[in-house]
CSV table of C-alpha atoms and ligand atoms in Angstrom, one decimal:
chain,number,residue,atom,x,y,z
A,1,UNK,CA,-21.6,-37.5,-67.7
A,2,UNK,CA,-23.2,-34.9,-65.6
A,3,UNK,CA,-21.7,-31.9,-67.2
A,4,UNK,CA,-21.7,-31.1,-70.9
A,5,UNK,CA,-21.8,-33.7,-73.6
A,6,UNK,CA,-20.1,-37.0,-73.5
A,7,UNK,CA,-16.9,-36.6,-75.5
A,8,UNK,CA,-15.5,-39.2,-77.9
A,9,UNK,CA,-12.6,-39.6,-75.5
A,10,UNK,CA,-14.9,-40.4,-72.6
A,11,UNK,CA,-16.6,-43.1,-74.8
A,12,UNK,CA,-13.1,-44.5,-75.6
A,13,UNK,CA,-12.4,-44.6,-71.9
A,14,UNK,CA,-15.6,-46.4,-71.3
A,15,UNK,CA,-15.1,-48.9,-74.1
A,16,UNK,CA,-11.4,-49.5,-73.7
A,17,UNK,CA,-10.3,-48.8,-70.1
A,18,UNK,CA,-12.7,-49.3,-67.3
A,19,UNK,CA,-16.5,-49.1,-68.0
A,20,UNK,CA,-17.3,-50.2,-64.4
A,21,UNK,CA,-15.5,-47.2,-63.0
A,22,UNK,CA,-17.4,-44.9,-65.2
A,23,UNK,CA,-20.7,-46.5,-64.2
A,24,UNK,CA,-19.8,-46.1,-60.5
A,25,UNK,CA,-19.0,-42.4,-60.9
A,26,UNK,CA,-22.3,-42.0,-62.8
A,27,UNK,CA,-24.3,-43.7,-60.1
A,28,UNK,CA,-22.7,-41.6,-57.4
A,29,UNK,CA,-23.2,-38.4,-59.4
A,30,UNK,CA,-19.5,-37.8,-59.3
A,31,UNK,CA,-18.6,-38.1,-63.0
A,32,UNK,CA,-17.4,-34.5,-63.4
A,33,UNK,CA,-15.1,-33.2,-66.1
A,34,UNK,CA,-12.3,-31.2,-64.5
A,35,UNK,CA,-10.7,-28.5,-66.5
A,36,UNK,CA,-8.2,-27.0,-64.0
A,37,UNK,CA,-6.8,-28.1,-60.7
A,38,UNK,CA,-4.9,-25.7,-58.5
A,39,UNK,CA,-3.8,-26.1,-54.8
A,40,UNK,CA,-6.9,-27.4,-53.0
A,41,UNK,CA,-9.3,-26.4,-55.7
A,42,UNK,CA,-10.7,-28.3,-58.6
A,43,UNK,CA,-12.6,-26.5,-61.4
A,44,UNK,CA,-15.1,-28.3,-63.6
A,45,UNK,CA,-16.4,-27.7,-67.1
A,46,UNK,CA,-19.7,-26.6,-65.7
A,47,UNK,CA,-18.1,-24.0,-63.5
A,48,UNK,CA,-18.2,-25.7,-60.2
A,49,UNK,CA,-15.4,-25.1,-57.7
A,50,UNK,CA,-14.7,-28.2,-55.7
A,51,UNK,CA,-12.5,-28.5,-52.6
A,52,UNK,CA,-10.3,-31.6,-52.6
A,53,UNK,CA,-10.3,-33.3,-49.2
A,54,UNK,CA,-9.0,-36.6,-50.5
A,55,UNK,CA,-5.7,-35.4,-52.2
A,56,UNK,CA,-5.8,-38.4,-54.5
A,57,UNK,CA,-5.4,-40.6,-51.4
A,58,UNK,CA,-2.5,-38.5,-50.1
A,59,UNK,CA,-0.8,-37.7,-53.3
A,60,UNK,CA,-1.3,-34.0,-53.4
A,61,UNK,CA,0.5,-32.9,-50.2
A,62,UNK,CA,2.0,-29.9,-52.1
A,63,UNK,CA,-1.4,-29.1,-53.7
A,64,UNK,CA,-2.5,-29.7,-57.3
A,65,UNK,CA,-0.1,-28.5,-60.0
A,66,UNK,CA,2.2,-26.5,-57.8
A,67,UNK,CA,3.9,-24.0,-60.1
A,68,UNK,CA,7.4,-24.8,-58.8
A,69,UNK,CA,7.0,-28.5,-59.5
A,70,UNK,CA,5.5,-27.8,-62.9
A,71,UNK,CA,8.4,-25.5,-63.7
A,72,UNK,CA,10.9,-28.1,-62.6
A,73,UNK,CA,9.4,-30.6,-64.9
A,74,UNK,CA,9.4,-28.2,-67.8
A,75,UNK,CA,13.0,-27.4,-67.2
A,76,UNK,CA,13.9,-31.0,-67.1
A,77,UNK,CA,12.2,-31.7,-70.4
A,78,UNK,CA,13.7,-28.6,-72.1
A,79,UNK,CA,17.2,-29.7,-71.1
A,80,UNK,CA,17.0,-32.7,-73.5
A,81,UNK,CA,19.2,-34.6,-71.1
A,82,UNK,CA,19.6,-38.4,-70.9
A,83,UNK,CA,16.2,-39.9,-70.2
A,84,UNK,CA,16.0,-43.7,-69.6
A,85,UNK,CA,19.4,-44.2,-71.1
A,86,UNK,CA,19.9,-47.1,-68.6
A,87,UNK,CA,23.6,-46.8,-69.2
A,88,UNK,CA,24.8,-43.9,-67.1
A,89,UNK,CA,24.8,-42.6,-63.5
A,90,UNK,CA,21.7,-40.5,-63.0
A,91,UNK,CA,23.3,-38.1,-60.6
A,92,UNK,CA,20.1,-36.3,-59.6
A,93,UNK,CA,18.8,-39.5,-58.1
A,94,UNK,CA,21.9,-39.4,-55.9
A,95,UNK,CA,21.0,-35.9,-54.7
A,96,UNK,CA,17.4,-37.0,-54.0
A,97,UNK,CA,18.5,-40.1,-52.2
A,98,UNK,CA,20.9,-38.1,-50.0
A,99,UNK,CA,18.1,-35.7,-49.2
A,100,UNK,CA,15.6,-38.3,-48.4
A,101,UNK,CA,18.0,-40.2,-46.1
A,102,UNK,CA,18.9,-36.9,-44.3
A,103,UNK,CA,15.2,-36.1,-43.8
A,104,UNK,CA,14.4,-39.6,-42.6
A,105,UNK,CA,17.5,-40.0,-40.3
A,106,UNK,CA,17.6,-43.0,-38.0
A,107,UNK,CA,20.5,-44.7,-39.9
A,108,UNK,CA,18.7,-45.0,-43.2
A,109,UNK,CA,21.4,-44.5,-45.8
A,110,UNK,CA,20.5,-46.2,-49.1
A,111,UNK,CA,17.5,-45.8,-51.4
A,112,UNK,CA,15.9,-48.0,-54.1
A,113,UNK,CA,13.8,-45.9,-56.4
A,114,UNK,CA,10.7,-47.2,-58.1
A,115,UNK,CA,7.4,-45.9,-59.6
A,116,UNK,CA,4.7,-46.8,-57.1
A,117,UNK,CA,3.9,-47.8,-53.6
A,118,UNK,CA,3.2,-51.4,-54.5
A,119,UNK,CA,6.5,-51.6,-56.3
A,120,UNK,CA,8.2,-50.3,-53.2
A,121,UNK,CA,6.5,-52.9,-51.1
A,122,UNK,CA,7.6,-55.6,-53.6
A,123,UNK,CA,11.2,-54.4,-53.3
A,124,UNK,CA,11.0,-54.3,-49.5
A,125,UNK,CA,9.8,-57.9,-49.5
A,126,UNK,CA,12.7,-59.1,-51.6
A,127,UNK,CA,15.3,-57.1,-49.8
A,128,UNK,CA,14.1,-58.3,-46.4
A,129,UNK,CA,14.3,-61.9,-47.6
A,130,UNK,CA,17.7,-61.3,-49.0
A,131,UNK,CA,19.0,-59.8,-45.8
A,132,UNK,CA,17.5,-62.2,-43.3
A,133,UNK,CA,17.5,-65.4,-45.4
A,134,UNK,CA,14.0,-66.0,-44.1
A,135,UNK,CA,10.8,-66.1,-46.2
A,136,UNK,CA,7.9,-65.4,-43.8
A,137,UNK,CA,6.3,-61.9,-43.7
A,138,UNK,CA,4.2,-60.4,-41.0
A,139,UNK,CA,1.6,-57.7,-41.5
A,140,UNK,CA,-1.3,-56.1,-39.6
A,141,UNK,CA,-5.0,-56.6,-39.8
A,142,UNK,CA,-6.7,-53.9,-41.8
A,143,UNK,CA,-3.5,-53.1,-43.7
A,144,UNK,CA,-3.4,-51.7,-47.2
A,145,UNK,CA,-0.1,-52.1,-49.0
A,146,UNK,CA,-1.0,-52.2,-52.7
A,147,UNK,CA,-2.5,-54.5,-55.2
A,148,UNK,CA,0.5,-56.3,-56.8
A,149,UNK,CA,0.7,-60.0,-55.8
A,150,UNK,CA,3.4,-59.5,-53.1
A,151,UNK,CA,1.8,-56.4,-51.6
A,152,UNK,CA,-1.6,-58.1,-51.8
A,153,UNK,CA,-0.3,-61.0,-49.8
A,154,UNK,CA,0.2,-58.6,-46.9
A,155,UNK,CA,-3.5,-57.6,-46.8
A,156,UNK,CA,-6.1,-59.7,-45.0
A,157,UNK,CA,-9.3,-58.4,-46.5
A,158,UNK,CA,-10.4,-61.0,-49.0
A,159,UNK,CA,-12.2,-58.3,-51.1
A,160,UNK,CA,-8.9,-57.4,-52.6
A,161,UNK,CA,-7.5,-60.9,-53.2
A,162,UNK,CA,-10.5,-63.0,-54.1
A,163,UNK,CA,-9.9,-64.6,-57.5
A,164,UNK,CA,-6.3,-63.6,-57.7
A,165,UNK,CA,-4.7,-66.3,-55.6
A,166,UNK,CA,-2.6,-68.1,-54.5
A,167,UNK,CA,-0.9,-65.3,-52.6
A,168,UNK,CA,2.6,-65.6,-51.3
A,169,UNK,CA,3.0,-68.4,-48.8
A,170,UNK,CA,4.4,-67.9,-45.3
A,171,UNK,CA,2.6,-64.6,-44.5
A,172,UNK,CA,0.9,-64.1,-41.1
A,173,UNK,CA,-1.5,-61.4,-40.1
A,174,UNK,CA,-1.4,-59.9,-36.5
A,175,UNK,CA,-3.9,-57.6,-35.0
A,176,UNK,CA,-2.7,-53.9,-35.2
A,177,UNK,CA,-1.9,-53.0,-31.6
A,178,UNK,CA,-1.4,-56.5,-30.2
A,179,UNK,CA,2.2,-56.9,-29.1
A,180,UNK,CA,1.6,-60.3,-27.6
A,181,UNK,CA,0.4,-61.7,-30.9
A,182,UNK,CA,3.3,-60.1,-32.6
A,183,UNK,CA,5.8,-61.6,-30.2
A,184,UNK,CA,4.3,-65.0,-30.5
A,185,UNK,CA,4.7,-64.9,-34.3
A,186,UNK,CA,8.1,-63.2,-34.3
A,187,UNK,CA,9.5,-65.7,-31.7
A,188,UNK,CA,9.3,-68.4,-34.3
A,189,UNK,CA,12.2,-66.6,-36.0
A,190,UNK,CA,10.8,-67.4,-39.4
A,191,UNK,CA,9.7,-64.0,-40.4
A,192,UNK,CA,11.9,-61.7,-42.6
A,193,UNK,CA,10.0,-58.5,-41.9
A,194,UNK,CA,7.0,-56.9,-40.2
A,195,UNK,CA,5.2,-54.5,-42.5
A,196,UNK,CA,3.2,-51.7,-40.8
A,197,UNK,CA,1.6,-48.5,-41.7
A,198,UNK,CA,2.5,-46.3,-38.6
A,199,UNK,CA,-1.0,-44.9,-38.8
A,200,UNK,CA,-3.3,-47.2,-40.7
A,201,UNK,CA,-4.9,-45.3,-43.6
A,202,UNK,CA,-7.5,-47.5,-45.3
A,203,UNK,CA,-8.2,-49.4,-42.1
A,204,UNK,CA,-9.9,-46.2,-40.9
A,205,UNK,CA,-7.1,-43.7,-40.0
A,206,UNK,CA,-6.2,-45.9,-37.0
A,207,UNK,CA,-3.6,-44.4,-34.7
A,208,UNK,CA,-1.4,-46.8,-32.8
A,209,UNK,CA,-1.9,-47.0,-29.0
A,210,UNK,CA,1.0,-45.3,-27.2
A,211,UNK,CA,4.0,-47.6,-27.1
A,212,UNK,CA,2.8,-50.0,-29.8
A,213,UNK,CA,5.2,-49.0,-32.5
A,214,UNK,CA,8.2,-48.8,-30.2
A,215,UNK,CA,7.2,-52.2,-28.7
A,216,UNK,CA,6.8,-53.7,-32.2
A,217,UNK,CA,10.2,-52.4,-33.2
A,218,UNK,CA,11.7,-53.9,-30.0
A,219,UNK,CA,10.2,-57.3,-30.7
A,220,UNK,CA,11.4,-57.2,-34.3
A,221,UNK,CA,15.0,-56.4,-33.2
A,222,UNK,CA,14.9,-59.2,-30.5
A,223,UNK,CA,13.9,-61.9,-33.0
A,224,UNK,CA,15.8,-60.7,-36.1
A,225,UNK,CA,12.8,-59.6,-38.0
A,226,UNK,CA,13.2,-56.3,-40.0
A,227,UNK,CA,10.8,-53.5,-39.0
A,228,UNK,CA,9.4,-52.0,-42.2
A,229,UNK,CA,7.2,-49.0,-42.3
A,230,UNK,CA,4.9,-48.3,-45.2
A,231,UNK,CA,4.7,-44.5,-45.2
A,232,UNK,CA,3.1,-44.3,-48.6
A,233,UNK,CA,0.2,-42.3,-47.2
A,234,UNK,CA,1.7,-41.0,-43.9
A,235,UNK,CA,5.1,-39.8,-45.2
A,236,UNK,CA,6.1,-36.6,-46.9
A,237,UNK,CA,4.9,-34.4,-44.0
A,238,UNK,CA,1.3,-35.5,-44.2
A,239,UNK,CA,1.0,-35.9,-40.5
A,240,UNK,CA,3.4,-33.0,-39.6
A,241,UNK,CA,6.9,-34.4,-39.5
A,242,UNK,CA,8.6,-35.8,-42.6
A,243,UNK,CA,7.8,-39.3,-41.6
A,244,UNK,CA,5.0,-40.4,-39.2
A,245,UNK,CA,7.8,-42.6,-37.6
A,246,UNK,CA,9.2,-39.3,-36.2
A,247,UNK,CA,6.0,-38.7,-34.2
A,248,UNK,CA,6.7,-42.0,-32.4
A,249,UNK,CA,10.4,-41.9,-32.0
A,250,UNK,CA,11.0,-45.1,-33.8
A,251,UNK,CA,13.9,-46.2,-36.2
A,252,UNK,CA,12.6,-48.5,-38.9
A,253,UNK,CA,14.9,-50.7,-40.9
A,254,UNK,CA,13.1,-49.7,-44.1
A,255,UNK,CA,10.6,-47.0,-45.1
A,256,UNK,CA,8.5,-47.0,-48.2
A,257,UNK,CA,7.5,-43.7,-49.8
A,258,UNK,CA,5.4,-43.0,-52.9
A,259,UNK,CA,2.3,-41.0,-53.7
A,260,UNK,CA,3.2,-37.5,-52.6
A,261,UNK,CA,6.9,-38.0,-53.3
A,262,UNK,CA,6.8,-36.4,-56.8
A,263,UNK,CA,4.1,-33.8,-56.2
A,264,UNK,CA,1.4,-35.8,-57.9
A,265,UNK,CA,2.6,-35.3,-61.4
A,266,UNK,CA,5.0,-38.2,-62.1
A,267,UNK,CA,4.8,-41.8,-60.8
A,268,UNK,CA,7.5,-42.2,-58.1
A,269,UNK,CA,8.4,-44.3,-55.2
A,270,UNK,CA,11.4,-44.9,-52.9
A,271,UNK,CA,12.5,-47.5,-50.4
A,272,UNK,CA,14.9,-46.2,-47.8
A,273,UNK,CA,16.9,-48.7,-45.9
A,274,UNK,CA,20.1,-49.4,-43.9
A,275,UNK,CA,23.4,-50.2,-45.6
A,276,UNK,CA,23.3,-53.9,-44.5
A,277,UNK,CA,20.0,-54.5,-46.3
A,278,UNK,CA,21.2,-52.9,-49.5
A,279,UNK,CA,24.5,-54.8,-49.3
A,280,UNK,CA,22.7,-58.1,-49.0
A,281,UNK,CA,21.0,-57.5,-52.4
A,282,UNK,CA,23.7,-55.7,-54.4
A,283,UNK,CA,26.5,-57.8,-52.9
A,284,UNK,CA,28.8,-58.1,-55.9
A,285,UNK,CA,29.5,-56.6,-59.3
A,286,UNK,CA,27.6,-59.5,-60.8
A,287,UNK,CA,24.5,-58.4,-58.8
A,288,UNK,CA,24.7,-54.7,-59.7
A,289,UNK,CA,21.3,-54.7,-61.3
A,290,UNK,CA,19.8,-57.8,-59.6
A,291,UNK,CA,16.8,-55.8,-58.6
A,292,UNK,CA,15.8,-52.8,-60.7
A,293,UNK,CA,13.0,-51.4,-62.8
A,294,UNK,CA,13.1,-49.6,-66.1
A,295,UNK,CA,11.6,-46.3,-64.9
A,296,UNK,CA,13.3,-46.2,-61.5
A,297,UNK,CA,15.6,-43.2,-61.1
A,298,UNK,CA,13.9,-41.5,-64.1
A,299,UNK,CA,14.8,-37.9,-64.5
A,300,UNK,CA,11.3,-36.4,-64.4
A,301,UNK,CA,10.3,-38.3,-61.3
A,302,UNK,CA,13.6,-37.3,-59.6
A,303,UNK,CA,13.3,-33.6,-60.6
A,304,UNK,CA,9.7,-33.5,-59.5
A,305,UNK,CA,10.5,-35.1,-56.2
A,306,UNK,CA,13.3,-32.6,-55.5
A,307,UNK,CA,11.0,-29.7,-56.3
A,308,UNK,CA,8.3,-31.2,-54.2
A,309,UNK,CA,10.7,-31.4,-51.2
A,310,UNK,CA,11.7,-27.8,-51.9
A,311,UNK,CA,8.0,-26.7,-51.7
A,312,UNK,CA,7.2,-28.8,-48.7
A,313,UNK,CA,10.2,-27.6,-46.8
A,314,UNK,CA,10.4,-24.0,-47.8
A,315,UNK,CA,6.6,-23.4,-47.4
A,316,UNK,CA,6.9,-25.3,-44.0
A,317,UNK,CA,3.9,-27.4,-45.0
A,318,UNK,CA,4.7,-30.0,-42.3
A,319,UNK,CA,4.2,-27.4,-39.6
A,320,UNK,CA,1.2,-26.2,-41.5
A,321,UNK,CA,-0.3,-29.7,-41.6
A,322,UNK,CA,0.2,-30.2,-37.9
A,323,UNK,CA,-1.5,-26.9,-37.0
A,324,UNK,CA,-4.2,-27.2,-39.6
A,325,UNK,CA,-5.0,-30.8,-38.4
A,326,UNK,CA,-5.3,-29.6,-34.8
A,327,UNK,CA,-7.7,-26.9,-35.9
A,328,UNK,CA,-9.7,-29.1,-38.2
A,329,UNK,CA,-10.2,-31.9,-35.6
A,330,UNK,CA,-11.1,-29.3,-32.9
A,331,UNK,CA,-13.7,-27.7,-35.2
A,332,UNK,CA,-15.1,-31.1,-36.3
A,333,UNK,CA,-15.3,-32.4,-32.7
A,334,UNK,CA,-17.1,-29.3,-31.6
A,335,UNK,CA,-19.6,-29.3,-34.5
A,336,UNK,CA,-20.4,-33.0,-34.5
A,337,UNK,CA,-20.4,-33.8,-30.8
A,338,UNK,CA,-24.2,-34.0,-30.4
A,339,UNK,CA,-24.8,-36.4,-33.3
A,340,UNK,CA,-25.3,-40.0,-32.1
A,341,UNK,CA,-24.0,-41.5,-35.4
A,342,UNK,CA,-20.7,-39.8,-35.1
A,343,UNK,CA,-18.4,-42.0,-33.1
A,344,UNK,CA,-15.1,-40.3,-33.2
A,345,UNK,CA,-13.0,-37.7,-35.0
A,346,UNK,CA,-9.3,-38.7,-35.1
A,347,UNK,CA,-6.1,-38.2,-37.0
A,348,UNK,CA,-2.7,-36.7,-37.1
A,349,UNK,CA,-1.7,-33.6,-39.1
A,350,UNK,CA,-3.9,-33.6,-42.2
A,351,UNK,CA,-4.6,-37.3,-42.2
A,352,UNK,CA,-8.0,-37.5,-40.5
A,353,UNK,CA,-11.0,-39.6,-40.3
A,354,UNK,CA,-14.6,-39.2,-39.0
A,355,UNK,CA,-15.9,-42.5,-37.8
A,356,UNK,CA,-19.6,-43.1,-37.9
A,357,UNK,CA,-21.6,-45.8,-36.0
A,358,UNK,CA,-25.0,-47.4,-36.2
A,359,UNK,CA,-27.7,-45.3,-34.6
A,360,UNK,CA,-29.6,-46.3,-31.5
A,361,UNK,CA,-32.8,-44.5,-32.2
A,362,UNK,CA,-35.3,-46.7,-33.9
A,363,UNK,CA,-36.3,-44.2,-36.5
A,364,UNK,CA,-32.7,-44.1,-37.7
A,365,UNK,CA,-31.8,-47.7,-37.0
A,366,UNK,CA,-34.4,-49.2,-39.4
A,367,UNK,CA,-33.3,-47.3,-42.5
A,368,UNK,CA,-29.6,-47.7,-41.5
A,369,UNK,CA,-29.9,-51.4,-41.1
A,370,UNK,CA,-31.9,-51.8,-44.4
A,371,UNK,CA,-29.1,-49.9,-46.0
A,372,UNK,CA,-26.3,-52.0,-44.5
A,373,UNK,CA,-28.1,-55.2,-45.6
A,374,UNK,CA,-27.9,-54.0,-49.2
A,375,UNK,CA,-24.1,-53.2,-49.0
A,376,UNK,CA,-22.0,-52.1,-46.0
A,377,UNK,CA,-20.1,-49.5,-48.1
A,378,UNK,CA,-23.1,-47.7,-49.3
A,379,UNK,CA,-23.9,-45.6,-46.2
A,380,UNK,CA,-20.5,-44.0,-46.6
A,381,UNK,CA,-20.9,-43.5,-50.3
A,382,UNK,CA,-24.1,-41.5,-49.7
A,383,UNK,CA,-22.1,-39.2,-47.4
A,384,UNK,CA,-19.5,-38.9,-50.1
A,385,UNK,CA,-22.1,-38.2,-52.8
A,386,UNK,CA,-23.9,-35.7,-50.7
A,387,UNK,CA,-20.8,-33.8,-49.8
A,388,UNK,CA,-19.8,-33.7,-53.5
A,389,UNK,CA,-23.1,-32.9,-55.0
A,390,UNK,CA,-24.6,-30.6,-52.5
A,391,UNK,CA,-21.4,-29.0,-51.0
A,392,UNK,CA,-18.7,-29.3,-53.6
A,393,UNK,CA,-16.4,-31.3,-51.4
A,394,UNK,CA,-14.4,-34.2,-52.8
A,395,UNK,CA,-13.5,-37.0,-50.3
A,396,UNK,CA,-14.0,-40.7,-49.8
A,397,UNK,CA,-14.5,-43.4,-47.2
A,398,UNK,CA,-11.6,-45.7,-46.2
A,399,UNK,CA,-11.0,-48.7,-48.4
A,400,UNK,CA,-11.0,-51.2,-45.6
A,401,UNK,CA,-13.4,-49.4,-43.2
A,402,UNK,CA,-16.5,-48.1,-44.8
A,403,UNK,CA,-17.7,-46.3,-41.7
A,404,UNK,CA,-14.8,-43.8,-41.7
A,405,UNK,CA,-14.9,-40.7,-43.9
A,406,UNK,CA,-11.5,-39.1,-44.8
A,407,UNK,CA,-10.5,-35.5,-44.3
A,408,UNK,CA,-7.1,-35.2,-46.0
A,409,UNK,CA,-6.7,-32.1,-48.1
A,410,UNK,CA,-3.5,-30.8,-49.5
A,411,UNK,CA,-1.3,-29.5,-46.7
A,412,UNK,CA,-1.7,-25.9,-47.7
A,413,UNK,CA,-5.5,-25.9,-47.0
A,414,UNK,CA,-6.5,-22.6,-45.6
A,415,UNK,CA,-8.6,-22.0,-42.5
A,416,UNK,CA,-11.4,-20.9,-44.7
A,417,UNK,CA,-11.3,-24.1,-46.7
A,418,UNK,CA,-11.2,-26.2,-43.5
A,419,UNK,CA,-14.2,-24.3,-42.2
A,420,UNK,CA,-16.0,-25.0,-45.5
A,421,UNK,CA,-15.4,-28.7,-45.0
A,422,UNK,CA,-16.6,-28.6,-41.4
A,423,UNK,CA,-19.8,-26.7,-42.4
A,424,UNK,CA,-20.5,-29.2,-45.3
A,425,UNK,CA,-20.0,-32.3,-43.1
A,426,UNK,CA,-22.1,-30.8,-40.4
A,427,UNK,CA,-24.9,-30.1,-42.8
A,428,UNK,CA,-24.9,-33.6,-44.2
A,429,UNK,CA,-24.7,-35.1,-40.7
A,430,UNK,CA,-27.6,-33.0,-39.6
A,431,UNK,CA,-29.6,-34.1,-42.6
A,432,UNK,CA,-28.8,-37.7,-41.8
A,433,UNK,CA,-30.1,-37.4,-38.3
A,434,UNK,CA,-33.2,-35.4,-39.1
A,435,UNK,CA,-34.5,-35.9,-42.6
A,436,UNK,CA,-36.3,-38.9,-44.0
A,437,UNK,CA,-35.2,-37.7,-47.5
A,438,UNK,CA,-31.6,-38.5,-46.7
A,439,UNK,CA,-32.5,-42.2,-46.1
A,440,UNK,CA,-35.0,-42.4,-49.0
A,441,UNK,CA,-32.4,-41.2,-51.4
A,442,UNK,CA,-29.8,-43.4,-49.8
A,443,UNK,CA,-32.0,-46.5,-50.3
A,444,UNK,CA,-32.7,-45.5,-53.9
A,445,UNK,CA,-29.0,-45.2,-54.5
A,446,UNK,CA,-28.4,-48.6,-52.8
A,447,UNK,CA,-30.9,-50.3,-55.1
A,448,UNK,CA,-29.4,-48.7,-58.2
A,449,UNK,CA,-25.9,-49.8,-57.3
A,450,UNK,CA,-27.0,-53.3,-56.5
A,451,UNK,CA,-28.8,-53.5,-59.8
A,452,UNK,CA,-25.9,-52.5,-62.0
B,1,LIG,C1,-0.3,-47.4,-47.3
B,1,LIG,C2,-0.2,-47.7,-48.8
B,1,LIG,N1,0.8,-48.5,-49.2
B,1,LIG,C3,0.9,-48.8,-50.5
B,1,LIG,C4,0.0,-48.4,-51.4
B,1,LIG,C5,0.1,-48.8,-52.9
B,1,LIG,O1,0.6,-47.7,-53.6
B,1,LIG,P1,0.4,-47.6,-55.2
B,1,LIG,O2,-1.1,-47.5,-55.4
B,1,LIG,O3,1.2,-46.4,-55.6
B,1,LIG,O4,0.9,-48.9,-55.7
B,1,LIG,C6,-1.1,-47.6,-51.0
B,1,LIG,C7,-2.1,-47.1,-52.0
B,1,LIG,O5,-3.1,-46.6,-51.7
B,1,LIG,C8,-1.2,-47.2,-49.7
B,1,LIG,O6,-2.2,-46.5,-49.2
């Protein structure tokens, strides 16, 4: 650990949970002990104040430990109501479902609750099969849908699936943005559903070309394939509107939400869908619990989700995300425009990415290539490490595109906090383009990582 002494609990974690994770944080000089997290700010045991520009991968849309969400949870616990009775009607889940459907619109009228994004994807796979009586599943290149076996079967990057196979049969990957490829696949009429992130997150904050999502929806309708949007990262006002679908005027058959749904404090997920899909699953009394999960509809998750929606709506954090995103991208584009290794700044609302590219100048190309040869993800990790260590900014690169750095703070991020991020990134990018020390340290890190 960097700060303070290593506690017995930290040793327990290392011994009994995930030692490799601890080693990775150590190597990246990111193994901090956090003592308090509030809004966009994280405070460490050694008195550092770190700005969170990752938001737990889009969990903390309402900021860390929002007092209203914390109060709602305390209230729920104090009420000593039925928790996990599994033998009653949890009415608050009905209130939440009605509200989610109202916010989503587009004919989505039923909700299946669960506890994670992956579990939502699993449910959507089963429900799509039940509705269409088809087994095939379409997904996009670069997608990230979660790491349970079904969700993993909808992800093409072998890094995630190697050693865990076989995956589900009958899946087919199509390039994100290619309507012809989609139509060729869908025309076989063997696919139950197309799963898409409307803006691909881990693929590098990839925005769809104009017309792609509407076109994909149209093709799905034509061939009887359900159009399923994974809004686990893009939903809950992250890009401005409640769903990213609303940016593109599309009407998905199912929408998967998780992460930010319950304010980052209780695991929670939801699959919104049309009546017909739900009815195909819960088609008779006998099938009333044919698909369920012990902690779905649990009181704490539901209360936290309702309070999260209160916060996001009453504080108008969607509008805030839209305006702050425009401001942030404008400032970043201006500050980074002269650096040859910066390819593009893009995003929507407060889901943003800065894409880097290989340098042309020989003096930069040689160390960059040496570095890439050791591991393609390490260049981005050095950026992440420098931002964290030298500038107190927490962020990460995208899981399926190591050349894209994320900028996704809680939606309440102030102009001052956005400015601090821009200054930090600019300083690191300047160093990368001008100082040999950046590359020497980077290569040192690369060797350490490869050797452990
Ligand atoms: C778009 C998307 N879908 C699904 C998931 C899986 O969610 P969970 O980790 O809650 O299972 C993730 C996780 O990062 C995600 O980004």
